[in-house]
Amino acid sequence: MTTLSSNGALSEALFEMAKPGLEVKFKEYDTLLNECINQMAIREGQRVHAHMIKTHYQAPVYLRTRLIVFYIKCVLLDDARWVFDEMPQRNVVSWTALISGYSQEGHVSQVIHLFLQMLTSGTAPNEFTFATVLASCTSAIGFHFGRQIHCLLVKNPFESHVYVGSSLLDMYAKAGKIHQARYVFDNLPKRDVVSCTAIISGYAQQGLFKEALELFHILQAEGMSFNYVTYTGVLTALSGLAAVEQGRQLHAHIIRLEFPFSVLLHNSLIDMYSKCGKFTYSRTIFNQMSERTVSSWNAMLVEKKTKLSLMASLFWLCYLVAAMEDKDVEIFNIISTGKDGVEVIIEHCGCVVDLLSRAGQVERAFQFNREMPFQPTAAILCSLLGACWAHLYVDIGELVGKLLLEIEPENPGTYVILSNIYASAGRWEDARRVRELINERAIVKESGISWIGPAYIHDAEKDTAKT
């Protein structure tokens, strides 16, 4: 039986186990359970458990814990809990195994409750218990409890343990407490790739892109090895800084490392190149991906991830493909029915107005703007006003301009565009009157500024003054 199990012949081993008169002992049960865990063989593992119960086998703590691990591996938490509750004795591994199962499934309240029960029972947690519990302390309730665990760790020798320290700094980083996370990181006697990745990703997620890159370069100079998750965090920082040259260098470095394919890493590369304006590169990476997720499509179709998600991306795609504004309205009408579970929001309406305006269908855009179930925002009206100027729709432009002046009377752009519309139509007196309003209301138009790179800002008006 042991030989059959070890060789992967699980069905044959179970057939031998079921033979009448055969006494199955610890070694056989252990081998069978290990093979069931490795293969995630639910039915076979349940047969082993049933055989123990039927033969009245008094399994020791170790085998009962292996049963818990088996059920957790097969995502049968209720069965794992039943085995745990039936145990006459438990050790730290039993408690940690069940806590880990609830943690993996995101049951924070159960994790906290079990940990408190463990402390009450007199079983002392080890470093793996603390690391597992801290991994669940990322929600608002969990973070409050995690800080209490940190206080407990100060009294124990586990605070400086690499597993516990990594979980602790990850908890602080995900809660936005990046300074506390850095304090934990700096006080770790030994660092590994997990702790380094947690702190770098924490900086990047908080928008501290420069700090993330500085720490990455320091750790790189110290000889630290990184995994693909680390590079995902670094790419996020490079995206935030629009540092395309450093991004290309990092991409080349990642290729040389020959990591196994990772959707997460490829999505980060697409996002980085898109935000740096290198759409050819992002499209090349996208085309080479053997597997794609919703995030892959979102990263490729739209540069910024907003709650518009894929629907906004479809609208934008219609704009990229010529003469597809009718398809854009069709997409909107489909999602308006609610059959796909998508709730229409004002940003969807803004996309339709913008794309009809860009296509020169200003009258349709204006009519849609009047009939949509939301009050138009200044951004939507600005898009429509710009289209009126570009396509010389004076009457509509006049109406939209007056609406905008009521909503944003301090926005100089409205006055300028409205004045230009009047001037284009030869209505010079109206154009002069709008220009005078700017001076009367003491509205100052800011100089135009464009982003060239991380270290350079181009001020158009200042450069004009110099020439």
GROMACS .gro file of C-alpha atoms in nm:
model
  467
    1MET     CA    1   0.000   0.000   0.000
    2THR     CA    2   0.279   0.241   0.091
    3THR     CA    3   0.469   0.159  -0.228
    4LEU     CA    4   0.159   0.206  -0.444
    5SER     CA    5   0.083   0.544  -0.285
    6SER     CA    6   0.440   0.663  -0.321
    7ASN     CA    7   0.433   0.575  -0.691
    8GLY     CA    8   0.113   0.772  -0.747
    9ALA     CA    9  -0.110   0.464  -0.788
   10LEU     CA   10  -0.370   0.604  -0.550
   11SER     CA   11  -0.669   0.402  -0.672
   12GLU     CA   12  -0.483   0.073  -0.633
   13ALA     CA   13  -0.360   0.173  -0.287
   14LEU     CA   14  -0.716   0.255  -0.178
   15PHE     CA   15  -0.832  -0.083  -0.309
   16GLU     CA   16  -0.570  -0.251  -0.090
   17MET     CA   17  -0.681  -0.039   0.208
   18ALA     CA   18  -1.042  -0.154   0.169
   19LYS     CA   19  -0.955  -0.527   0.185
   20PRO     CA   20  -1.122  -0.685   0.490
   21GLY     CA   21  -0.899  -0.796   0.774
   22LEU     CA   22  -0.614  -0.565   0.675
   23GLU     CA   23  -0.494  -0.346   0.960
   24VAL     CA   24  -0.392  -0.002   0.832
   25LYS     CA   25  -0.139   0.174   1.052
   26PHE     CA   26   0.006   0.522   1.090
   27LYS     CA   27   0.259   0.494   0.808
   28GLU     CA   28   0.002   0.379   0.552
   29TYR     CA   29  -0.250   0.649   0.647
   30ASP     CA   30   0.023   0.914   0.636
   31THR     CA   31   0.138   0.809   0.289
   32LEU     CA   32  -0.218   0.792   0.155
   33LEU     CA   33  -0.310   1.134   0.293
   34ASN     CA   34   0.006   1.295   0.157
   35GLU     CA   35  -0.071   1.162  -0.190
   36CYS     CA   36  -0.432   1.283  -0.167
   37ILE     CA   37  -0.303   1.628  -0.070
   38ASN     CA   38  -0.054   1.634  -0.356
   39GLN     CA   39  -0.318   1.532  -0.611
   40MET     CA   40  -0.601   1.731  -0.445
   41ALA     CA   41  -0.798   1.406  -0.469
   42ILE     CA   42  -1.118   1.491  -0.279
   43ARG     CA   43  -1.303   1.160  -0.310
   44GLU     CA   44  -0.996   0.953  -0.233
   45GLY     CA   45  -0.907   1.161   0.072
   46GLN     CA   46  -1.263   1.135   0.203
   47ARG     CA   47  -1.238   0.755   0.167
   48VAL     CA   48  -0.923   0.754   0.377
   49HIS     CA   49  -1.096   0.965   0.643
   50ALA     CA   50  -1.405   0.740   0.634
   51HIS     CA   51  -1.185   0.432   0.675
   52MET     CA   52  -1.030   0.582   0.989
   53ILE     CA   53  -1.376   0.644   1.137
   54LYS     CA   54  -1.512   0.302   1.035
   55THR     CA   55  -1.220   0.110   1.185
   56HIS     CA   56  -1.225   0.326   1.502
   57TYR     CA   57  -0.865   0.423   1.438
   58GLN     CA   58  -0.747   0.668   1.704
   59ALA     CA   59  -0.548   0.901   1.483
   60PRO     CA   60  -0.273   1.099   1.656
   61VAL     CA   61  -0.261   1.480   1.641
   62TYR     CA   62  -0.028   1.470   1.341
   63LEU     CA   63  -0.267   1.267   1.119
   64ARG     CA   64  -0.569   1.472   1.223
   65THR     CA   65  -0.375   1.785   1.131
   66ARG     CA   66  -0.293   1.631   0.793
   67LEU     CA   67  -0.667   1.578   0.743
   68ILE     CA   68  -0.722   1.949   0.815
   69VAL     CA   69  -0.453   2.037   0.560
   70PHE     CA   70  -0.615   1.803   0.306
   71TYR     CA   71  -0.958   1.961   0.341
   72ILE     CA   72  -0.813   2.313   0.328
   73LYS     CA   73  -0.619   2.227   0.013
   74CYS     CA   74  -0.946   2.110  -0.142
   75VAL     CA   75  -1.124   2.428  -0.017
   76LEU     CA   76  -1.358   2.232   0.211
   77LEU     CA   77  -1.336   2.460   0.515
   78ASP     CA   78  -1.644   2.318   0.689
   79ASP     CA   79  -1.495   1.967   0.681
   80ALA     CA   80  -1.160   2.101   0.803
   81ARG     CA   81  -1.337   2.275   1.092
   82TRP     CA   82  -1.526   1.955   1.179
   83VAL     CA   83  -1.201   1.759   1.202
   84PHE     CA   84  -1.051   2.036   1.415
   85ASP     CA   85  -1.350   2.050   1.652
   86GLU     CA   86  -1.339   1.671   1.698
   87MET     CA   87  -0.971   1.668   1.796
   88PRO     CA   88  -0.921   1.568   2.162
   89GLN     CA   89  -0.581   1.739   2.154
   90ARG     CA   90  -0.440   2.016   1.937
   91ASN     CA   91  -0.098   2.163   1.887
   92VAL     CA   92   0.031   2.486   1.735
   93VAL     CA   93   0.043   2.327   1.387
   94SER     CA   94  -0.325   2.227   1.408
   95TRP     CA   95  -0.430   2.579   1.506
   96THR     CA   96  -0.208   2.741   1.242
   97ALA     CA   97  -0.333   2.509   0.966
   98LEU     CA   98  -0.698   2.600   1.026
   99ILE     CA   99  -0.622   2.970   1.069
  100SER     CA  100  -0.431   2.958   0.740
  101GLY     CA  101  -0.731   2.803   0.565
  102TYR     CA  102  -0.966   3.080   0.674
  103SER     CA  103  -0.702   3.341   0.591
  104GLN     CA  104  -0.662   3.210   0.234
  105GLU     CA  105  -1.037   3.241   0.179
  106GLY     CA  106  -1.050   3.594   0.322
  107HIS     CA  107  -1.253   3.513   0.636
  108VAL     CA  108  -1.093   3.780   0.856
  109SER     CA  109  -1.338   3.754   1.145
  110GLN     CA  110  -1.287   3.377   1.170
  111VAL     CA  111  -0.910   3.422   1.164
  112ILE     CA  112  -0.925   3.670   1.452
  113HIS     CA  113  -1.171   3.456   1.648
  114LEU     CA  114  -0.959   3.140   1.609
  115PHE     CA  115  -0.641   3.322   1.707
  116LEU     CA  116  -0.804   3.451   2.025
  117GLN     CA  117  -0.931   3.100   2.100
  118MET     CA  118  -0.579   2.970   2.051
  119LEU     CA  119  -0.437   3.217   2.302
  120THR     CA  120  -0.714   3.131   2.551
  121SER     CA  121  -0.641   2.758   2.514
  122GLY     CA  122  -0.286   2.814   2.631
  123THR     CA  123  -0.125   2.714   2.300
  124ALA     CA  124   0.159   2.952   2.222
  125PRO     CA  125   0.164   3.080   1.858
  126ASN     CA  126   0.482   3.040   1.656
  127GLU     CA  127   0.624   3.262   1.382
  128PHE     CA  128   0.407   3.099   1.114
  129THR     CA  129   0.091   3.160   1.317
  130PHE     CA  130   0.174   3.529   1.358
  131ALA     CA  131   0.264   3.567   0.990
  132THR     CA  132  -0.062   3.401   0.883
  133VAL     CA  133  -0.281   3.614   1.110
  134LEU     CA  134  -0.106   3.937   1.009
  135ALA     CA  135  -0.164   3.853   0.643
  136SER     CA  136  -0.538   3.883   0.712
  137CYS     CA  137  -0.512   4.216   0.893
  138THR     CA  138  -0.545   4.440   0.588
  139SER     CA  139  -0.906   4.555   0.628
  140ALA     CA  140  -1.012   4.836   0.862
  141ILE     CA  141  -1.112   4.593   1.140
  142GLY     CA  142  -0.818   4.366   1.069
  143PHE     CA  143  -0.566   4.652   1.084
  144HIS     CA  144  -0.682   4.753   1.433
  145PHE     CA  145  -0.634   4.394   1.546
  146GLY     CA  146  -0.300   4.375   1.363
  147ARG     CA  147  -0.164   4.666   1.566
  148GLN     CA  148  -0.258   4.480   1.882
  149ILE     CA  149  -0.068   4.177   1.753
  150HIS     CA  150   0.230   4.403   1.690
  151CYS     CA  151   0.222   4.502   2.057
  152LEU     CA  152   0.215   4.133   2.146
  153LEU     CA  153   0.510   4.068   1.914
  154VAL     CA  154   0.722   4.328   2.094
  155LYS     CA  155   0.706   4.102   2.400
  156ASN     CA  156   0.802   3.795   2.199
  157PRO     CA  157   1.114   3.706   2.000
  158PHE     CA  158   0.919   3.681   1.673
  159GLU     CA  159   0.910   4.049   1.572
  160SER     CA  160   1.249   4.024   1.407
  161HIS     CA  161   1.167   3.697   1.229
  162VAL     CA  162   1.172   3.747   0.853
  163TYR     CA  163   0.827   3.587   0.792
  164VAL     CA  164   0.661   3.783   1.071
  165GLY     CA  165   0.842   4.106   0.981
  166SER     CA  166   0.741   4.075   0.615
  167SER     CA  167   0.375   4.023   0.707
  168LEU     CA  168   0.389   4.311   0.955
  169LEU     CA  169   0.533   4.563   0.711
  170ASP     CA  170   0.296   4.443   0.439
  171MET     CA  171   0.004   4.510   0.673
  172TYR     CA  172   0.122   4.865   0.744
  173ALA     CA  173   0.198   4.931   0.376
  174LYS     CA  174  -0.148   4.818   0.259
  175ALA     CA  175  -0.306   5.035   0.530
  176GLY     CA  176  -0.119   5.338   0.395
  177LYS     CA  177   0.108   5.358   0.702
  178ILE     CA  178   0.423   5.357   0.493
  179HIS     CA  179   0.647   5.517   0.759
  180GLN     CA  180   0.561   5.242   1.009
  181ALA     CA  181   0.623   4.986   0.735
  182ARG     CA  182   0.966   5.135   0.664
  183TYR     CA  183   1.048   5.131   1.037
  184VAL     CA  184   0.970   4.758   1.052
  185PHE     CA  185   1.173   4.699   0.735
  186ASP     CA  186   1.478   4.890   0.860
  187ASN     CA  187   1.476   4.690   1.184
  188LEU     CA  188   1.465   4.348   1.023
  189PRO     CA  189   1.793   4.167   1.100
  190LYS     CA  190   1.758   3.978   0.774
  191ARG     CA  191   1.562   4.067   0.462
  192ASP     CA  192   1.426   3.845   0.191
  193VAL     CA  193   1.255   3.902  -0.142
  194VAL     CA  194   0.910   3.906   0.024
  195SER     CA  195   0.993   4.188   0.266
  196CYS     CA  196   1.170   4.388  -0.007
  197THR     CA  197   0.879   4.346  -0.246
  198ALA     CA  198   0.627   4.448   0.022
  199ILE     CA  199   0.800   4.778   0.103
  200ILE     CA  200   0.871   4.871  -0.262
  201SER     CA  201   0.511   4.794  -0.363
  202GLY     CA  202   0.390   4.988  -0.059
  203TYR     CA  203   0.577   5.300  -0.170
  204ALA     CA  204   0.448   5.264  -0.526
  205GLN     CA  205   0.086   5.214  -0.417
  206GLN     CA  206   0.103   5.528  -0.203
  207GLY     CA  207   0.230   5.734  -0.497
  208LEU     CA  208   0.581   5.765  -0.350
  209PHE     CA  209   0.738   5.661  -0.677
  210LYS     CA  210   1.076   5.824  -0.625
  211GLU     CA  211   1.118   5.659  -0.283
  212ALA     CA  212   1.024   5.319  -0.432
  213LEU     CA  213   1.292   5.350  -0.702
  214GLU     CA  214   1.557   5.477  -0.461
  215LEU     CA  215   1.502   5.180  -0.229
  216PHE     CA  216   1.503   4.940  -0.523
  217HIS     CA  217   1.842   5.071  -0.640
  218ILE     CA  218   1.985   5.052  -0.286
  219LEU     CA  219   1.873   4.690  -0.244
  220GLN     CA  220   1.995   4.605  -0.594
  221ALA     CA  221   2.339   4.746  -0.508
  222GLU     CA  222   2.341   4.530  -0.195
  223GLY     CA  223   2.300   4.220  -0.411
  224MET     CA  224   1.936   4.143  -0.328
  225SER     CA  225   1.762   3.911  -0.574
  226PHE     CA  226   1.408   3.996  -0.681
  227ASN     CA  227   1.113   3.808  -0.828
  228TYR     CA  228   0.855   3.913  -1.086
  229VAL     CA  229   0.627   4.060  -0.818
  230THR     CA  230   0.903   4.300  -0.713
  231TYR     CA  231   0.948   4.419  -1.070
  232THR     CA  232   0.572   4.474  -1.094
  233GLY     CA  233   0.598   4.725  -0.808
  234VAL     CA  234   0.900   4.894  -0.967
  235LEU     CA  235   0.715   4.925  -1.299
  236THR     CA  236   0.426   5.092  -1.117
  237ALA     CA  237   0.671   5.350  -0.982
  238LEU     CA  238   0.820   5.409  -1.327
  239SER     CA  239   0.468   5.452  -1.470
  240GLY     CA  240   0.394   5.719  -1.213
  241LEU     CA  241   0.710   5.910  -1.307
  242ALA     CA  242   0.666   5.857  -1.684
  243ALA     CA  243   1.030   5.744  -1.681
  244VAL     CA  244   1.024   5.562  -2.012
  245GLU     CA  245   1.402   5.522  -2.054
  246GLN     CA  246   1.440   5.360  -1.714
  247GLY     CA  247   1.135   5.151  -1.795
  248ARG     CA  248   1.293   5.021  -2.115
  249GLN     CA  249   1.614   4.938  -1.933
  250LEU     CA  250   1.418   4.749  -1.668
  251HIS     CA  251   1.222   4.567  -1.938
  252ALA     CA  252   1.546   4.453  -2.099
  253HIS     CA  253   1.673   4.338  -1.758
  254ILE     CA  254   1.350   4.140  -1.699
  255ILE     CA  255   1.389   3.968  -2.038
  256ARG     CA  256   1.744   3.862  -1.948
  257LEU     CA  257   1.621   3.713  -1.620
  258GLU     CA  258   1.393   3.477  -1.818
  259PHE     CA  259   1.106   3.471  -1.569
  260PRO     CA  260   0.822   3.226  -1.639
  261PHE     CA  261   0.525   3.393  -1.809
  262SER     CA  262   0.327   3.615  -1.570
  263VAL     CA  263   0.008   3.800  -1.665
  264LEU     CA  264   0.065   4.040  -1.375
  265LEU     CA  265   0.412   4.138  -1.496
  266HIS     CA  266   0.301   4.179  -1.858
  267ASN     CA  267   0.005   4.394  -1.751
  268SER     CA  268   0.246   4.619  -1.561
  269LEU     CA  269   0.468   4.652  -1.868
  270ILE     CA  270   0.168   4.744  -2.084
  271ASP     CA  271   0.055   4.999  -1.826
  272MET     CA  272   0.403   5.152  -1.801
  273TYR     CA  273   0.449   5.193  -2.177
  274SER     CA  274   0.094   5.326  -2.222
  275LYS     CA  275   0.138   5.592  -1.955
  276CYS     CA  276   0.467   5.692  -2.115
  277GLY     CA  277   0.298   5.727  -2.454
  278LYS     CA  278   0.478   5.429  -2.612
  279PHE     CA  279   0.166   5.258  -2.746
  280THR     CA  280   0.355   5.056  -3.009
  281TYR     CA  281   0.552   4.882  -2.734
  282SER     CA  282   0.245   4.818  -2.521
  283ARG     CA  283   0.061   4.672  -2.820
  284THR     CA  284   0.356   4.446  -2.902
  285ILE     CA  285   0.363   4.307  -2.548
  286PHE     CA  286  -0.015   4.261  -2.554
  287ASN     CA  287  -0.001   4.068  -2.882
  288GLN     CA  288   0.270   3.836  -2.746
  289MET     CA  289   0.076   3.740  -2.432
  290SER     CA  290  -0.028   3.374  -2.426
  291GLU     CA  291  -0.291   3.452  -2.162
  292ARG     CA  292  -0.488   3.770  -2.094
  293THR     CA  293  -0.716   3.891  -1.818
  294VAL     CA  294  -0.970   4.175  -1.799
  295SER     CA  295  -0.689   4.393  -1.662
  296SER     CA  296  -0.484   4.319  -1.974
  297TRP     CA  297  -0.761   4.451  -2.198
  298ASN     CA  298  -0.824   4.751  -1.975
  299ALA     CA  299  -0.453   4.838  -1.967
  300MET     CA  300  -0.436   4.817  -2.345
  301LEU     CA  301  -0.760   4.988  -2.439
  302VAL     CA  302  -0.754   5.278  -2.194
  303GLU     CA  303  -0.454   5.442  -2.027
  304LYS     CA  304  -0.617   5.523  -1.697
  305LYS     CA  305  -0.816   5.274  -1.494
  306THR     CA  306  -1.141   5.437  -1.389
  307LYS     CA  307  -1.478   5.296  -1.299
  308LEU     CA  308  -1.567   5.319  -1.670
  309SER     CA  309  -1.348   5.011  -1.713
  310LEU     CA  310  -1.406   4.809  -2.029
  311MET     CA  311  -1.718   5.000  -2.138
  312ALA     CA  312  -1.526   5.327  -2.166
  313SER     CA  313  -1.255   5.137  -2.350
  314LEU     CA  314  -1.508   5.021  -2.607
  315PHE     CA  315  -1.624   5.378  -2.660
  316TRP     CA  316  -1.263   5.487  -2.707
  317LEU     CA  317  -1.204   5.204  -2.952
  318CYS     CA  318  -1.497   5.326  -3.160
  319TYR     CA  319  -1.326   5.665  -3.184
  320LEU     CA  320  -0.998   5.507  -3.294
  321VAL     CA  321  -1.175   5.323  -3.575
  322ALA     CA  322  -1.308   5.574  -3.827
  323ALA     CA  323  -1.683   5.625  -3.880
  324MET     CA  324  -1.791   5.407  -3.588
  325GLU     CA  325  -1.978   5.668  -3.386
  326ASP     CA  326  -2.305   5.482  -3.454
  327LYS     CA  327  -2.150   5.170  -3.301
  328ASP     CA  328  -2.060   5.378  -2.997
  329VAL     CA  329  -2.424   5.481  -2.945
  330GLU     CA  330  -2.528   5.118  -3.001
  331ILE     CA  331  -2.292   5.005  -2.723
  332PHE     CA  332  -2.438   5.269  -2.493
  333ASN     CA  333  -2.792   5.156  -2.570
  334ILE     CA  334  -2.697   4.796  -2.492
  335ILE     CA  335  -2.552   4.875  -2.152
  336SER     CA  336  -2.841   5.111  -2.076
  337THR     CA  337  -3.074   4.811  -2.062
  338GLY     CA  338  -2.888   4.681  -1.756
  339LYS     CA  339  -2.892   4.324  -1.890
  340ASP     CA  340  -2.513   4.295  -1.861
  341GLY     CA  341  -2.514   4.409  -1.499
  342VAL     CA  342  -2.351   4.742  -1.586
  343GLU     CA  343  -2.504   5.052  -1.430
  344VAL     CA  344  -2.494   5.357  -1.655
  345ILE     CA  345  -2.306   5.648  -1.497
  346ILE     CA  346  -2.247   6.003  -1.615
  347GLU     CA  347  -1.898   5.918  -1.740
  348HIS     CA  348  -2.051   5.677  -1.995
  349CYS     CA  349  -2.272   5.962  -2.121
  350GLY     CA  350  -1.967   6.187  -2.135
  351CYS     CA  351  -1.792   5.934  -2.359
  352VAL     CA  352  -2.082   5.933  -2.604
  353VAL     CA  353  -2.098   6.314  -2.618
  354ASP     CA  354  -1.722   6.338  -2.664
  355LEU     CA  355  -1.703   6.080  -2.943
  356LEU     CA  356  -2.003   6.221  -3.134
  357SER     CA  357  -1.842   6.565  -3.102
  358ARG     CA  358  -1.508   6.438  -3.231
  359ALA     CA  359  -1.688   6.277  -3.526
  360GLY     CA  360  -1.838   6.616  -3.619
  361GLN     CA  361  -2.193   6.510  -3.527
  362VAL     CA  362  -2.240   6.812  -3.303
  363GLU     CA  363  -2.620   6.826  -3.336
  364ARG     CA  364  -2.650   6.460  -3.227
  365ALA     CA  365  -2.409   6.523  -2.941
  366PHE     CA  366  -2.611   6.826  -2.829
  367GLN     CA  367  -2.939   6.632  -2.850
  368PHE     CA  368  -2.789   6.341  -2.654
  369ASN     CA  369  -2.661   6.587  -2.394
  370ARG     CA  370  -3.016   6.725  -2.347
  371GLU     CA  371  -3.181   6.380  -2.325
  372MET     CA  372  -2.932   6.196  -2.101
  373PRO     CA  373  -3.057   6.113  -1.747
  374PHE     CA  374  -2.790   6.330  -1.577
  375GLN     CA  375  -2.716   6.699  -1.547
  376PRO     CA  376  -2.419   6.766  -1.778
  377THR     CA  377  -2.089   6.838  -1.607
  378ALA     CA  378  -1.853   7.117  -1.702
  379ALA     CA  379  -1.620   6.861  -1.863
  380ILE     CA  380  -1.896   6.731  -2.093
  381LEU     CA  381  -2.002   7.083  -2.191
  382CYS     CA  382  -1.639   7.183  -2.256
  383SER     CA  383  -1.603   6.889  -2.495
  384LEU     CA  384  -1.918   6.996  -2.678
  385LEU     CA  385  -1.813   7.362  -2.687
  386GLY     CA  386  -1.477   7.269  -2.839
  387ALA     CA  387  -1.657   7.072  -3.111
  388CYS     CA  388  -1.882   7.373  -3.186
  389TRP     CA  389  -1.570   7.582  -3.247
  390ALA     CA  390  -1.399   7.317  -3.458
  391HIS     CA  391  -1.706   7.253  -3.676
  392LEU     CA  392  -1.854   7.608  -3.667
  393TYR     CA  393  -2.184   7.535  -3.494
  394VAL     CA  394  -2.237   7.890  -3.371
  395ASP     CA  395  -2.593   7.866  -3.237
  396ILE     CA  396  -2.526   7.548  -3.036
  397GLY     CA  397  -2.191   7.688  -2.922
  398GLU     CA  398  -2.364   8.000  -2.793
  399LEU     CA  399  -2.612   7.795  -2.589
  400VAL     CA  400  -2.344   7.565  -2.449
  401GLY     CA  401  -2.116   7.859  -2.372
  402LYS     CA  402  -2.385   8.034  -2.169
  403LEU     CA  403  -2.448   7.713  -1.971
  404LEU     CA  404  -2.077   7.680  -1.899
  405LEU     CA  405  -2.049   8.042  -1.784
  406GLU     CA  406  -2.322   7.967  -1.529
  407ILE     CA  407  -2.149   7.651  -1.404
  408GLU     CA  408  -1.785   7.771  -1.417
  409PRO     CA  409  -1.778   8.152  -1.446
  410GLU     CA  410  -1.413   8.155  -1.338
  411ASN     CA  411  -1.287   7.926  -1.617
  412PRO     CA  412  -1.101   8.143  -1.872
  413GLY     CA  413  -1.108   7.869  -2.136
  414THR     CA  414  -1.483   7.907  -2.185
  415TYR     CA  415  -1.452   8.278  -2.259
  416VAL     CA  416  -1.167   8.221  -2.505
  417ILE     CA  417  -1.343   7.944  -2.701
  418LEU     CA  418  -1.676   8.129  -2.708
  419SER     CA  419  -1.499   8.442  -2.832
  420ASN     CA  420  -1.327   8.237  -3.103
  421ILE     CA  421  -1.663   8.091  -3.213
  422TYR     CA  422  -1.806   8.440  -3.253
  423ALA     CA  423  -1.493   8.558  -3.438
  424SER     CA  424  -1.507   8.257  -3.675
  425ALA     CA  425  -1.864   8.352  -3.763
  426GLY     CA  426  -1.769   8.718  -3.818
  427ARG     CA  427  -1.959   8.833  -3.511
  428TRP     CA  428  -1.679   9.065  -3.398
  429GLU     CA  429  -1.887   9.270  -3.158
  430ASP     CA  430  -1.992   8.957  -2.964
  431ALA     CA  431  -1.631   8.834  -2.963
  432ARG     CA  432  -1.512   9.167  -2.822
  433ARG     CA  433  -1.786   9.164  -2.557
  434VAL     CA  434  -1.684   8.817  -2.433
  435ARG     CA  435  -1.317   8.920  -2.421
  436GLU     CA  436  -1.408   9.225  -2.213
  437LEU     CA  437  -1.585   9.001  -1.963
  438ILE     CA  438  -1.248   8.838  -1.887
  439ASN     CA  439  -1.101   9.173  -1.783
  440GLU     CA  440  -1.414   9.284  -1.596
  441ARG     CA  441  -1.421   8.965  -1.388
  442ALA     CA  442  -1.042   8.971  -1.333
  443ILE     CA  443  -1.001   8.622  -1.476
  444VAL     CA  444  -0.641   8.523  -1.541
  445LYS     CA  445  -0.555   8.265  -1.803
  446GLU     CA  446  -0.271   8.039  -1.686
  447SER     CA  447   0.019   7.974  -1.921
  448GLY     CA  448   0.019   7.645  -2.110
  449ILE     CA  449   0.249   7.378  -1.968
  450SER     CA  450   0.330   7.042  -2.127
  451TRP     CA  451   0.502   6.737  -1.977
  452ILE     CA  452   0.821   6.638  -2.158
  453GLY     CA  453   0.977   6.394  -1.913
  454PRO     CA  454   1.029   6.336  -1.541
  455ALA     CA  455   1.281   6.617  -1.509
  456TYR     CA  456   1.158   6.868  -1.766
  457ILE     CA  457   0.854   7.098  -1.785
  458HIS     CA  458   0.794   7.306  -2.095
  459ASP     CA  459   0.630   7.648  -2.043
  460ALA     CA  460   0.502   7.765  -2.381
  461GLU     CA  461   0.433   8.129  -2.293
  462LYS     CA  462   0.771   8.183  -2.125
  463ASP     CA  463   0.952   8.039  -2.427
  464THR     CA  464   0.750   8.267  -2.656
  465ALA     CA  465   0.849   8.569  -2.448
  466LYS     CA  466   1.216   8.482  -2.492
  467THR     CA  467   1.199   8.472  -2.873
   0.00000   0.00000   0.00000
